[in-house]
Amino acid sequence: MRFTHWLRAGAALAVLGTGLAQGQILIGQTVGITGSAAATVAESMQGAALYIDSVNAKGGVGGQKVEVISLDDKFDPKLTLENTRTLIEQRGVIGMFMTRGTPHTQGIVPVLEQHGVSLVGPSTGAMVLHEPVSKYVFNVRATYQREVEKAITHLNTLGIKRIGVVHVDDTFGADGLAGALIGFKANNIEALFIEKFDRAKPDYAAIAPRVSQKQPQAVIFIGTGAAVVDGIKALRTAGVSGQIVTLSNNASGGFVKALGDSARGVVVTQVFPSERSLNYAVIKEAMDLAKAKNVGDLTPAMVEGFVAAKVLVEGIKRAGAKPDRARLHAALEGIKKFDVGGLEVTYSATDHTGLDFSDLSIIGSDGRFRR
């Protein structure tokens, strides 16, 4: 992967893939290369690059290289929308790939529909992108609601019932909260508390003491990157000693590193197999490609990028010799039981969910995710 600068608005431009002088299949991406989600974004992009570069090294698809043009939206939904219009209307991409953020992705759906452009593998598990089916959104990962529900059920089986929720005050947070409420109801327990924080300017000075006074056995923390890191540290400083659980959007080495001494014991839900599980062919494939490029250990975020890239390329392959927006959409919707390496992806006109895999991990003393 290499970074250059695109002069329009000074946005950072990343290009996944090489061979720019040859025939190209242009795919667009708008994502927070900088901003609060940057650490996780970098890892997911690295995972995607592992697969796309390997495809391009073998001649691409039908003799054309796959080029993913990535613009930095700084994790700002307004920039996400602006970048999407630029990529579709000015750069002429035939598809979009791996956006990040719930309000960010929701905000571009009307543009996708206007131009008939498919989005593959948005890095969000928002239920609103699954039900009702969004014609041009092809999810790869499971929903946040499933993640939260599973986490609460697991805590309940351990006898942990004093569980509270801290969530970001946006559509992502509301979606995660909905999953939590489903989980509480399914396990016949009530939320100990529900606290929300501002996405742009989280202030934990008031929240942390209130949470501490409740003496929770566990806290479900729904948010992204730096905001969650700061929130967890604030809770610990305020004396909260209970289990902290956050979602798969924070499953990155960068997140663990940012947490520092507060990382150990934090539970992170996962929507892909363990990055060290050789029982899954897709993990071995990613490991082998990473080793060949002298990339360090895989992370969950890298696995998500890698799998999403496999689905994207499969759609392009099925779109024929001259893939365009309409052919790519038809090809993606026609995918049935596509084996990405131990997991099957299926789409139809009435189901764009993709995978439904969900698991739990805990951050060990060595900073690695353990299942």
mmCIF file of C-alpha atoms in Angstrom:
data_model
loop_
_atom_site.group_PDB
_atom_site.id
_atom_site.type_symbol
_atom_site.label_atom_id
_atom_site.label_comp_id
_atom_site.label_asym_id
_atom_site.label_seq_id
_atom_site.Cartn_x
_atom_site.Cartn_y
_atom_site.Cartn_z
ATOM 1 C CA MET A 1 0.000 0.000 0.000
ATOM 2 C CA ARG A 2 1.256 3.477 -0.739
ATOM 3 C CA PHE A 3 -0.018 6.928 0.165
ATOM 4 C CA THR A 4 0.000 9.990 -2.071
ATOM 5 C CA HIS A 5 -2.005 13.192 -1.868
ATOM 6 C CA TRP A 6 -4.882 14.151 -4.033
ATOM 7 C CA LEU A 7 -5.031 17.914 -4.326
ATOM 8 C CA ARG A 8 -8.810 18.201 -4.243
ATOM 9 C CA ALA A 9 -9.598 19.203 -0.646
ATOM 10 C CA GLY A 10 -6.149 17.964 0.352
ATOM 11 C CA ALA A 11 -7.538 14.512 1.128
ATOM 12 C CA ALA A 12 -5.113 11.667 1.715
ATOM 13 C CA LEU A 13 -5.282 9.167 -1.143
ATOM 14 C CA ALA A 14 -4.290 5.556 -0.708
ATOM 15 C CA VAL A 15 -4.059 3.144 -3.609
ATOM 16 C CA LEU A 16 -4.357 -0.570 -2.918
ATOM 17 C CA GLY A 17 -2.715 -2.403 -5.780
ATOM 18 C CA THR A 18 -0.125 -1.592 -8.416
ATOM 19 C CA GLY A 19 0.198 -1.525 -12.192
ATOM 20 C CA LEU A 20 -1.395 1.879 -12.622
ATOM 21 C CA ALA A 21 -0.262 2.154 -16.242
ATOM 22 C CA GLN A 22 -2.247 -0.924 -17.275
ATOM 23 C CA GLY A 23 -5.983 -1.489 -17.597
ATOM 24 C CA GLN A 24 -7.695 -0.764 -14.316
ATOM 25 C CA ILE A 25 -10.864 -1.697 -12.520
ATOM 26 C CA LEU A 26 -11.571 1.293 -10.297
ATOM 27 C CA ILE A 27 -13.111 0.784 -6.859
ATOM 28 C CA GLY A 28 -13.700 3.632 -4.406
ATOM 29 C CA GLN A 29 -13.280 3.819 -0.664
ATOM 30 C CA THR A 30 -13.893 6.624 1.810
ATOM 31 C CA VAL A 31 -12.622 5.876 5.290
ATOM 32 C CA GLY A 32 -11.006 7.503 8.319
ATOM 33 C CA ILE A 33 -7.336 7.210 7.409
ATOM 34 C CA THR A 34 -6.916 9.896 10.077
ATOM 35 C CA GLY A 35 -9.222 10.534 13.022
ATOM 36 C CA SER A 36 -10.427 8.474 15.965
ATOM 37 C CA ALA A 37 -10.718 5.195 14.015
ATOM 38 C CA ALA A 38 -7.373 5.506 12.201
ATOM 39 C CA ALA A 39 -5.548 2.659 13.970
ATOM 40 C CA THR A 40 -8.184 0.074 13.123
ATOM 41 C CA VAL A 41 -8.676 1.490 9.620
ATOM 42 C CA ALA A 42 -4.977 1.101 8.854
ATOM 43 C CA GLU A 43 -5.073 -2.574 9.789
ATOM 44 C CA SER A 44 -8.233 -3.364 7.822
ATOM 45 C CA MET A 45 -6.766 -1.609 4.770
ATOM 46 C CA GLN A 46 -3.553 -3.581 5.192
ATOM 47 C CA GLY A 47 -5.525 -6.825 5.250
ATOM 48 C CA ALA A 48 -7.415 -5.846 2.094
ATOM 49 C CA ALA A 49 -4.158 -4.891 0.385
ATOM 50 C CA LEU A 50 -2.677 -8.317 1.115
ATOM 51 C CA TYR A 51 -5.352 -9.979 -0.995
ATOM 52 C CA ILE A 52 -5.771 -7.365 -3.728
ATOM 53 C CA ASP A 53 -2.012 -7.095 -4.260
ATOM 54 C CA SER A 54 -1.808 -10.883 -4.569
ATOM 55 C CA VAL A 55 -4.533 -10.830 -7.238
ATOM 56 C CA ASN A 56 -2.838 -8.009 -9.137
ATOM 57 C CA ALA A 57 0.528 -9.784 -8.961
ATOM 58 C CA LYS A 58 -1.058 -12.647 -10.911
ATOM 59 C CA GLY A 59 -2.375 -10.346 -13.609
ATOM 60 C CA GLY A 60 -5.445 -8.945 -11.903
ATOM 61 C CA VAL A 61 -8.952 -9.870 -13.058
ATOM 62 C CA GLY A 62 -9.251 -10.578 -16.779
ATOM 63 C CA GLY A 63 -5.919 -8.877 -17.345
ATOM 64 C CA GLN A 64 -6.930 -5.697 -15.516
ATOM 65 C CA LYS A 65 -5.520 -4.566 -12.180
ATOM 66 C CA VAL A 66 -7.913 -3.801 -9.344
ATOM 67 C CA GLU A 67 -7.287 -0.307 -8.029
ATOM 68 C CA VAL A 68 -8.946 0.827 -4.805
ATOM 69 C CA ILE A 69 -8.855 4.609 -4.500
ATOM 70 C CA SER A 70 -9.124 5.449 -0.799
ATOM 71 C CA LEU A 71 -9.972 8.985 0.327
ATOM 72 C CA ASP A 72 -9.592 10.139 3.913
ATOM 73 C CA ASP A 73 -12.881 11.246 5.467
ATOM 74 C CA LYS A 74 -11.290 11.732 8.907
ATOM 75 C CA PHE A 75 -14.196 9.671 10.317
ATOM 76 C CA ASP A 76 -16.505 12.605 9.630
ATOM 77 C CA PRO A 77 -19.873 11.628 8.047
ATOM 78 C CA LYS A 78 -20.015 14.891 6.079
ATOM 79 C CA LEU A 79 -16.666 14.128 4.436
ATOM 80 C CA THR A 80 -17.777 10.542 3.828
ATOM 81 C CA LEU A 81 -20.673 11.843 1.742
ATOM 82 C CA GLU A 82 -18.497 14.361 -0.096
ATOM 83 C CA ASN A 83 -15.835 11.754 -0.877
ATOM 84 C CA THR A 84 -18.441 9.275 -2.106
ATOM 85 C CA ARG A 85 -19.833 11.779 -4.581
ATOM 86 C CA THR A 86 -16.314 12.571 -5.767
ATOM 87 C CA LEU A 87 -15.402 8.923 -6.265
ATOM 88 C CA ILE A 88 -18.611 8.042 -8.086
ATOM 89 C CA GLU A 89 -19.279 11.210 -10.060
ATOM 90 C CA GLN A 90 -15.722 12.339 -10.846
ATOM 91 C CA ARG A 91 -13.478 9.293 -10.571
ATOM 92 C CA GLY A 92 -15.937 6.897 -12.204
ATOM 93 C CA VAL A 93 -15.531 3.948 -9.806
ATOM 94 C CA ILE A 94 -17.697 0.922 -10.578
ATOM 95 C CA GLY A 95 -18.112 -0.002 -6.909
ATOM 96 C CA MET A 96 -17.409 1.152 -3.357
ATOM 97 C CA PHE A 97 -15.529 -0.815 -0.723
ATOM 98 C CA MET A 98 -15.211 -1.115 3.056
ATOM 99 C CA THR A 99 -16.511 2.169 4.413
ATOM 100 C CA ARG A 100 -16.339 2.544 8.174
ATOM 101 C CA GLY A 101 -18.910 3.895 10.603
ATOM 102 C CA THR A 102 -22.673 3.538 10.880
ATOM 103 C CA PRO A 103 -23.834 7.147 10.300
ATOM 104 C CA HIS A 104 -21.112 7.458 7.654
ATOM 105 C CA THR A 105 -22.374 4.466 5.686
ATOM 106 C CA GLN A 106 -26.056 5.287 6.176
ATOM 107 C CA GLY A 107 -25.426 8.745 4.802
ATOM 108 C CA ILE A 108 -24.111 7.534 1.441
ATOM 109 C CA VAL A 109 -26.852 4.992 0.673
ATOM 110 C CA PRO A 110 -28.945 7.540 -1.295
ATOM 111 C CA VAL A 111 -25.902 8.292 -3.480
ATOM 112 C CA LEU A 112 -25.313 4.590 -4.100
ATOM 113 C CA GLU A 113 -28.958 4.208 -5.104
ATOM 114 C CA GLN A 114 -28.859 7.303 -7.320
ATOM 115 C CA HIS A 115 -25.948 5.971 -9.358
ATOM 116 C CA GLY A 116 -26.503 2.204 -9.033
ATOM 117 C CA VAL A 117 -23.182 1.653 -7.281
ATOM 118 C CA SER A 118 -22.660 -1.346 -4.986
ATOM 119 C CA LEU A 119 -20.833 -1.095 -1.652
ATOM 120 C CA VAL A 120 -19.016 -4.260 -0.558
ATOM 121 C CA GLY A 121 -18.000 -5.021 3.022
ATOM 122 C CA PRO A 122 -18.900 -1.904 5.009
ATOM 123 C CA SER A 123 -17.050 -2.137 8.304
ATOM 124 C CA THR A 124 -20.170 -1.689 10.391
ATOM 125 C CA GLY A 125 -22.674 -4.166 11.746
ATOM 126 C CA ALA A 126 -25.609 -1.758 11.780
ATOM 127 C CA MET A 127 -28.928 -3.581 11.539
ATOM 128 C CA VAL A 128 -30.312 -0.775 9.370
ATOM 129 C CA LEU A 129 -27.931 -1.931 6.629
ATOM 130 C CA HIS A 130 -29.320 -5.474 6.873
ATOM 131 C CA GLU A 131 -33.055 -5.038 7.438
ATOM 132 C CA PRO A 132 -34.775 -4.005 5.295
ATOM 133 C CA VAL A 133 -32.366 -5.044 2.562
ATOM 134 C CA SER A 134 -30.454 -2.120 1.100
ATOM 135 C CA LYS A 135 -30.219 -2.946 -2.611
ATOM 136 C CA TYR A 136 -26.673 -1.672 -3.108
ATOM 137 C CA VAL A 137 -25.098 -2.606 0.252
ATOM 138 C CA PHE A 138 -23.451 -6.041 0.420
ATOM 139 C CA ASN A 139 -22.492 -6.772 4.012
ATOM 140 C CA VAL A 140 -19.783 -9.307 4.809
ATOM 141 C CA ARG A 141 -19.726 -9.258 8.622
ATOM 142 C CA ALA A 142 -22.415 -10.015 11.226
ATOM 143 C CA THR A 143 -24.518 -7.362 12.965
ATOM 144 C CA TYR A 144 -23.638 -5.401 16.097
ATOM 145 C CA GLN A 145 -26.914 -6.471 17.645
ATOM 146 C CA ARG A 146 -25.876 -10.101 17.400
ATOM 147 C CA GLU A 147 -22.506 -9.278 18.971
ATOM 148 C CA VAL A 148 -24.006 -7.437 21.949
ATOM 149 C CA GLU A 149 -26.709 -10.026 22.516
ATOM 150 C CA LYS A 150 -24.120 -12.812 22.562
ATOM 151 C CA ALA A 151 -21.908 -10.885 24.988
ATOM 152 C CA ILE A 152 -24.755 -10.354 27.463
ATOM 153 C CA THR A 153 -25.793 -13.991 27.226
ATOM 154 C CA HIS A 154 -22.207 -15.052 27.935
ATOM 155 C CA LEU A 155 -21.955 -12.727 30.939
ATOM 156 C CA ASN A 156 -25.252 -14.050 32.288
ATOM 157 C CA THR A 157 -24.026 -17.655 32.076
ATOM 158 C CA LEU A 158 -21.100 -16.585 34.282
ATOM 159 C CA GLY A 159 -23.529 -15.213 36.873
ATOM 160 C CA ILE A 160 -22.845 -11.598 35.939
ATOM 161 C CA LYS A 161 -26.134 -9.712 36.024
ATOM 162 C CA ARG A 162 -25.248 -6.158 37.105
ATOM 163 C CA ILE A 163 -24.534 -4.963 33.582
ATOM 164 C CA GLY A 164 -24.646 -1.382 32.340
ATOM 165 C CA VAL A 165 -24.263 0.213 28.914
ATOM 166 C CA VAL A 166 -22.223 3.222 27.826
ATOM 167 C CA HIS A 167 -22.849 4.150 24.198
ATOM 168 C CA VAL A 168 -22.029 6.844 21.675
ATOM 169 C CA ASP A 169 -24.981 9.118 20.907
ATOM 170 C CA ASP A 170 -25.424 8.364 17.206
ATOM 171 C CA THR A 171 -27.023 5.718 15.002
ATOM 172 C CA PHE A 172 -24.226 3.244 15.747
ATOM 173 C CA GLY A 173 -24.737 3.648 19.474
ATOM 174 C CA ALA A 174 -28.503 3.354 19.143
ATOM 175 C CA ASP A 175 -28.111 0.178 17.113
ATOM 176 C CA GLY A 176 -25.769 -1.384 19.670
ATOM 177 C CA LEU A 177 -28.102 -0.346 22.478
ATOM 178 C CA ALA A 178 -31.003 -2.059 20.684
ATOM 179 C CA GLY A 179 -28.959 -5.266 20.651
ATOM 180 C CA ALA A 180 -28.205 -4.855 24.347
ATOM 181 C CA LEU A 181 -31.890 -4.453 25.165
ATOM 182 C CA ILE A 182 -32.652 -7.625 23.203
ATOM 183 C CA GLY A 183 -29.908 -9.402 25.151
ATOM 184 C CA PHE A 184 -31.208 -8.176 28.506
ATOM 185 C CA LYS A 185 -34.748 -9.285 27.682
ATOM 186 C CA ALA A 186 -33.615 -12.694 26.436
ATOM 187 C CA ASN A 187 -31.757 -13.283 29.704
ATOM 188 C CA ASN A 188 -34.463 -11.854 31.993
ATOM 189 C CA ILE A 189 -32.280 -9.121 33.419
ATOM 190 C CA GLU A 190 -32.496 -5.315 33.353
ATOM 191 C CA ALA A 191 -29.826 -2.800 32.431
ATOM 192 C CA LEU A 192 -28.123 -1.464 35.546
ATOM 193 C CA PHE A 193 -27.714 1.876 33.771
ATOM 194 C CA ILE A 194 -27.593 3.371 30.279
ATOM 195 C CA GLU A 195 -25.242 6.284 29.644
ATOM 196 C CA LYS A 196 -24.518 8.033 26.346
ATOM 197 C CA PHE A 197 -21.720 10.331 25.194
ATOM 198 C CA ASP A 198 -21.243 12.792 22.342
ATOM 199 C CA ARG A 199 -19.407 11.312 19.339
ATOM 200 C CA ALA A 200 -17.422 14.424 18.493
ATOM 201 C CA LYS A 201 -16.637 15.571 22.038
ATOM 202 C CA PRO A 202 -16.988 12.762 24.569
ATOM 203 C CA ASP A 203 -16.895 14.028 28.156
ATOM 204 C CA TYR A 204 -16.465 11.307 30.743
ATOM 205 C CA ALA A 205 -15.989 13.650 33.718
ATOM 206 C CA ALA A 206 -19.634 13.209 34.717
ATOM 207 C CA ILE A 207 -20.292 9.745 33.284
ATOM 208 C CA ALA A 208 -17.420 7.869 34.951
ATOM 209 C CA PRO A 209 -18.360 8.780 38.562
ATOM 210 C CA ARG A 210 -22.020 7.859 37.945
ATOM 211 C CA VAL A 211 -21.010 4.493 36.535
ATOM 212 C CA SER A 212 -18.660 3.884 39.461
ATOM 213 C CA GLN A 213 -21.442 4.575 41.975
ATOM 214 C CA LYS A 214 -23.518 1.793 40.397
ATOM 215 C CA GLN A 215 -20.721 -0.742 41.029
ATOM 216 C CA PRO A 216 -21.335 -2.724 37.830
ATOM 217 C CA GLN A 217 -20.040 -6.237 37.365
ATOM 218 C CA ALA A 218 -19.743 -5.470 33.645
ATOM 219 C CA VAL A 219 -19.987 -2.506 31.285
ATOM 220 C CA ILE A 220 -20.878 -2.817 27.597
ATOM 221 C CA PHE A 221 -18.987 0.046 25.914
ATOM 222 C CA ILE A 222 -20.316 0.920 22.460
ATOM 223 C CA GLY A 223 -18.166 3.406 20.597
ATOM 224 C CA THR A 224 -15.177 3.740 18.309
ATOM 225 C CA GLY A 225 -11.422 3.886 18.719
ATOM 226 C CA ALA A 226 -10.029 6.790 20.709
ATOM 227 C CA ALA A 227 -13.382 7.587 22.332
ATOM 228 C CA VAL A 228 -13.588 4.079 23.787
ATOM 229 C CA VAL A 229 -9.939 4.117 24.839
ATOM 230 C CA ASP A 230 -10.453 7.378 26.744
ATOM 231 C CA GLY A 231 -13.720 6.107 28.199
ATOM 232 C CA ILE A 232 -12.255 2.852 29.496
ATOM 233 C CA LYS A 233 -9.352 4.707 31.097
ATOM 234 C CA ALA A 234 -11.785 7.141 32.712
ATOM 235 C CA LEU A 235 -13.891 4.293 34.122
ATOM 236 C CA ARG A 236 -10.832 2.576 35.581
ATOM 237 C CA THR A 237 -9.589 5.845 37.091
ATOM 238 C CA ALA A 238 -13.021 6.362 38.659
ATOM 239 C CA GLY A 239 -12.739 2.959 40.331
ATOM 240 C CA VAL A 240 -14.813 0.781 38.014
ATOM 241 C CA SER A 241 -13.349 -2.712 38.389
ATOM 242 C CA GLY A 242 -15.976 -4.764 36.543
ATOM 243 C CA GLN A 243 -15.567 -6.521 33.198
ATOM 244 C CA ILE A 244 -15.536 -4.170 30.201
ATOM 245 C CA VAL A 245 -16.869 -5.398 26.862
ATOM 246 C CA THR A 246 -16.580 -3.545 23.556
ATOM 247 C CA LEU A 247 -17.454 -4.470 19.987
ATOM 248 C CA SER A 248 -15.591 -5.821 16.968
ATOM 249 C CA ASN A 249 -15.095 -2.386 15.425
ATOM 250 C CA ASN A 250 -12.327 -2.007 18.027
ATOM 251 C CA ALA A 251 -10.680 -5.361 17.302
ATOM 252 C CA SER A 252 -7.259 -4.067 16.296
ATOM 253 C CA GLY A 253 -3.716 -4.061 17.577
ATOM 254 C CA GLY A 254 -3.779 -0.269 17.476
ATOM 255 C CA PHE A 255 -6.727 -0.219 19.885
ATOM 256 C CA VAL A 256 -4.904 -2.506 22.297
ATOM 257 C CA LYS A 257 -1.749 -0.403 22.097
ATOM 258 C CA ALA A 258 -3.692 2.804 22.770
ATOM 259 C CA LEU A 259 -5.295 1.231 25.859
ATOM 260 C CA GLY A 260 -1.885 0.458 27.322
ATOM 261 C CA ASP A 261 -2.112 -0.864 30.877
ATOM 262 C CA SER A 262 -5.911 -0.734 30.713
ATOM 263 C CA ALA A 263 -6.092 -3.314 27.904
ATOM 264 C CA ARG A 264 -5.664 -6.513 29.879
ATOM 265 C CA GLY A 265 -8.937 -8.322 30.465
ATOM 266 C CA VAL A 266 -11.058 -6.203 28.130
ATOM 267 C CA VAL A 267 -13.471 -8.414 26.173
ATOM 268 C CA VAL A 268 -13.829 -7.632 22.474
ATOM 269 C CA THR A 269 -16.532 -9.306 20.417
ATOM 270 C CA GLN A 270 -15.402 -10.745 17.066
ATOM 271 C CA VAL A 271 -17.124 -11.402 13.742
ATOM 272 C CA PHE A 272 -14.411 -13.488 12.092
ATOM 273 C CA PRO A 273 -12.416 -16.556 13.168
ATOM 274 C CA SER A 274 -9.319 -16.047 15.268
ATOM 275 C CA GLU A 275 -6.407 -14.539 13.374
ATOM 276 C CA ARG A 276 -4.324 -17.498 14.595
ATOM 277 C CA SER A 277 -6.808 -20.277 13.772
ATOM 278 C CA LEU A 278 -5.243 -22.473 11.077
ATOM 279 C CA ASN A 279 -8.442 -24.538 11.078
ATOM 280 C CA TYR A 280 -9.773 -21.910 8.662
ATOM 281 C CA ALA A 281 -8.184 -21.892 5.220
ATOM 282 C CA VAL A 282 -8.743 -18.145 4.878
ATOM 283 C CA ILE A 283 -6.582 -17.497 7.943
ATOM 284 C CA LYS A 284 -3.746 -19.655 6.618
ATOM 285 C CA GLU A 285 -4.000 -17.899 3.249
ATOM 286 C CA ALA A 286 -3.771 -14.484 4.892
ATOM 287 C CA MET A 287 -0.902 -15.638 7.120
ATOM 288 C CA ASP A 288 1.083 -16.916 4.141
ATOM 289 C CA LEU A 289 0.621 -13.677 2.194
ATOM 290 C CA ALA A 290 1.537 -11.608 5.261
ATOM 291 C CA LYS A 291 4.685 -13.656 5.795
ATOM 292 C CA ALA A 292 5.694 -13.250 2.145
ATOM 293 C CA LYS A 293 5.440 -9.459 2.562
ATOM 294 C CA ASN A 294 7.197 -9.425 5.944
ATOM 295 C CA VAL A 295 4.035 -8.182 7.624
ATOM 296 C CA GLY A 296 3.776 -8.875 11.350
ATOM 297 C CA ASP A 297 1.091 -10.921 13.051
ATOM 298 C CA LEU A 298 -2.434 -10.761 11.692
ATOM 299 C CA THR A 299 -5.046 -8.854 13.688
ATOM 300 C CA PRO A 300 -8.842 -9.212 13.622
ATOM 301 C CA ALA A 301 -9.119 -5.960 11.651
ATOM 302 C CA MET A 302 -6.698 -7.300 9.035
ATOM 303 C CA VAL A 303 -8.793 -10.465 8.724
ATOM 304 C CA GLU A 304 -11.928 -8.383 8.146
ATOM 305 C CA GLY A 305 -10.204 -6.419 5.372
ATOM 306 C CA PHE A 306 -8.853 -9.591 3.808
ATOM 307 C CA VAL A 307 -12.220 -11.376 3.718
ATOM 308 C CA ALA A 308 -14.039 -8.292 2.424
ATOM 309 C CA ALA A 309 -11.470 -8.006 -0.373
ATOM 310 C CA LYS A 310 -12.029 -11.647 -1.338
ATOM 311 C CA VAL A 311 -15.766 -11.026 -1.685
ATOM 312 C CA LEU A 312 -15.149 -7.847 -3.714
ATOM 313 C CA VAL A 313 -12.783 -9.581 -6.128
ATOM 314 C CA GLU A 314 -15.153 -12.541 -6.500
ATOM 315 C CA GLY A 315 -17.888 -10.122 -7.524
ATOM 316 C CA ILE A 316 -15.581 -8.482 -10.065
ATOM 317 C CA LYS A 317 -14.607 -11.867 -11.512
ATOM 318 C CA ARG A 318 -18.257 -12.828 -11.942
ATOM 319 C CA ALA A 319 -19.060 -9.477 -13.567
ATOM 320 C CA GLY A 320 -17.457 -10.590 -16.840
ATOM 321 C CA ALA A 321 -14.833 -9.249 -19.206
ATOM 322 C CA LYS A 322 -16.054 -5.662 -19.026
ATOM 323 C CA PRO A 323 -17.279 -5.099 -15.477
ATOM 324 C CA ASP A 324 -19.391 -2.030 -14.867
ATOM 325 C CA ARG A 325 -21.705 -0.887 -12.093
ATOM 326 C CA ALA A 326 -24.742 -2.880 -13.238
ATOM 327 C CA ARG A 327 -22.789 -6.060 -13.972
ATOM 328 C CA LEU A 328 -20.998 -5.884 -10.618
ATOM 329 C CA HIS A 329 -24.293 -5.509 -8.761
ATOM 330 C CA ALA A 330 -25.844 -8.462 -10.588
ATOM 331 C CA ALA A 331 -22.732 -10.561 -9.999
ATOM 332 C CA LEU A 332 -22.680 -9.838 -6.262
ATOM 333 C CA GLU A 333 -26.368 -10.615 -5.840
ATOM 334 C CA GLY A 334 -25.798 -13.908 -7.640
ATOM 335 C CA ILE A 335 -23.138 -15.150 -5.214
ATOM 336 C CA LYS A 336 -24.263 -18.397 -3.574
ATOM 337 C CA LYS A 337 -22.252 -20.373 -1.010
ATOM 338 C CA PHE A 338 -18.959 -18.709 -1.965
ATOM 339 C CA ASP A 339 -16.308 -20.337 0.226
ATOM 340 C CA VAL A 340 -13.873 -17.664 1.369
ATOM 341 C CA GLY A 341 -11.865 -20.316 3.211
ATOM 342 C CA GLY A 342 -13.962 -22.139 5.779
ATOM 343 C CA LEU A 343 -16.841 -19.660 5.741
ATOM 344 C CA GLU A 344 -19.556 -19.339 3.113
ATOM 345 C CA VAL A 345 -21.008 -16.093 1.776
ATOM 346 C CA THR A 346 -24.418 -16.062 0.110
ATOM 347 C CA TYR A 347 -26.457 -13.158 -1.231
ATOM 348 C CA SER A 348 -29.856 -12.823 -2.868
ATOM 349 C CA ALA A 349 -32.303 -10.069 -3.733
ATOM 350 C CA THR A 350 -33.828 -10.467 -0.254
ATOM 351 C CA ASP A 351 -30.659 -11.011 1.826
ATOM 352 C CA HIS A 352 -27.410 -9.025 1.768
ATOM 353 C CA THR A 353 -26.150 -10.127 5.197
ATOM 354 C CA GLY A 354 -23.153 -12.213 4.117
ATOM 355 C CA LEU A 355 -21.658 -13.937 7.163
ATOM 356 C CA ASP A 356 -23.315 -14.481 10.531
ATOM 357 C CA PHE A 357 -20.209 -15.510 12.492
ATOM 358 C CA SER A 358 -19.882 -14.159 16.048
ATOM 359 C CA ASP A 359 -17.457 -14.917 18.879
ATOM 360 C CA LEU A 360 -15.845 -13.397 21.959
ATOM 361 C CA SER A 361 -12.200 -12.667 22.709
ATOM 362 C CA ILE A 362 -10.309 -11.254 25.672
ATOM 363 C CA ILE A 363 -7.144 -9.167 25.559
ATOM 364 C CA GLY A 364 -4.349 -11.038 27.309
ATOM 365 C CA SER A 365 -1.367 -9.694 29.237
ATOM 366 C CA ASP A 366 0.668 -9.927 26.009
ATOM 367 C CA GLY A 367 -1.755 -7.620 24.206
ATOM 368 C CA ARG A 368 -3.099 -10.372 21.946
ATOM 369 C CA PHE A 369 -6.729 -11.343 21.463
ATOM 370 C CA ARG A 370 -7.469 -14.738 22.995
ATOM 371 C CA ARG A 371 -10.615 -16.798 22.312
#
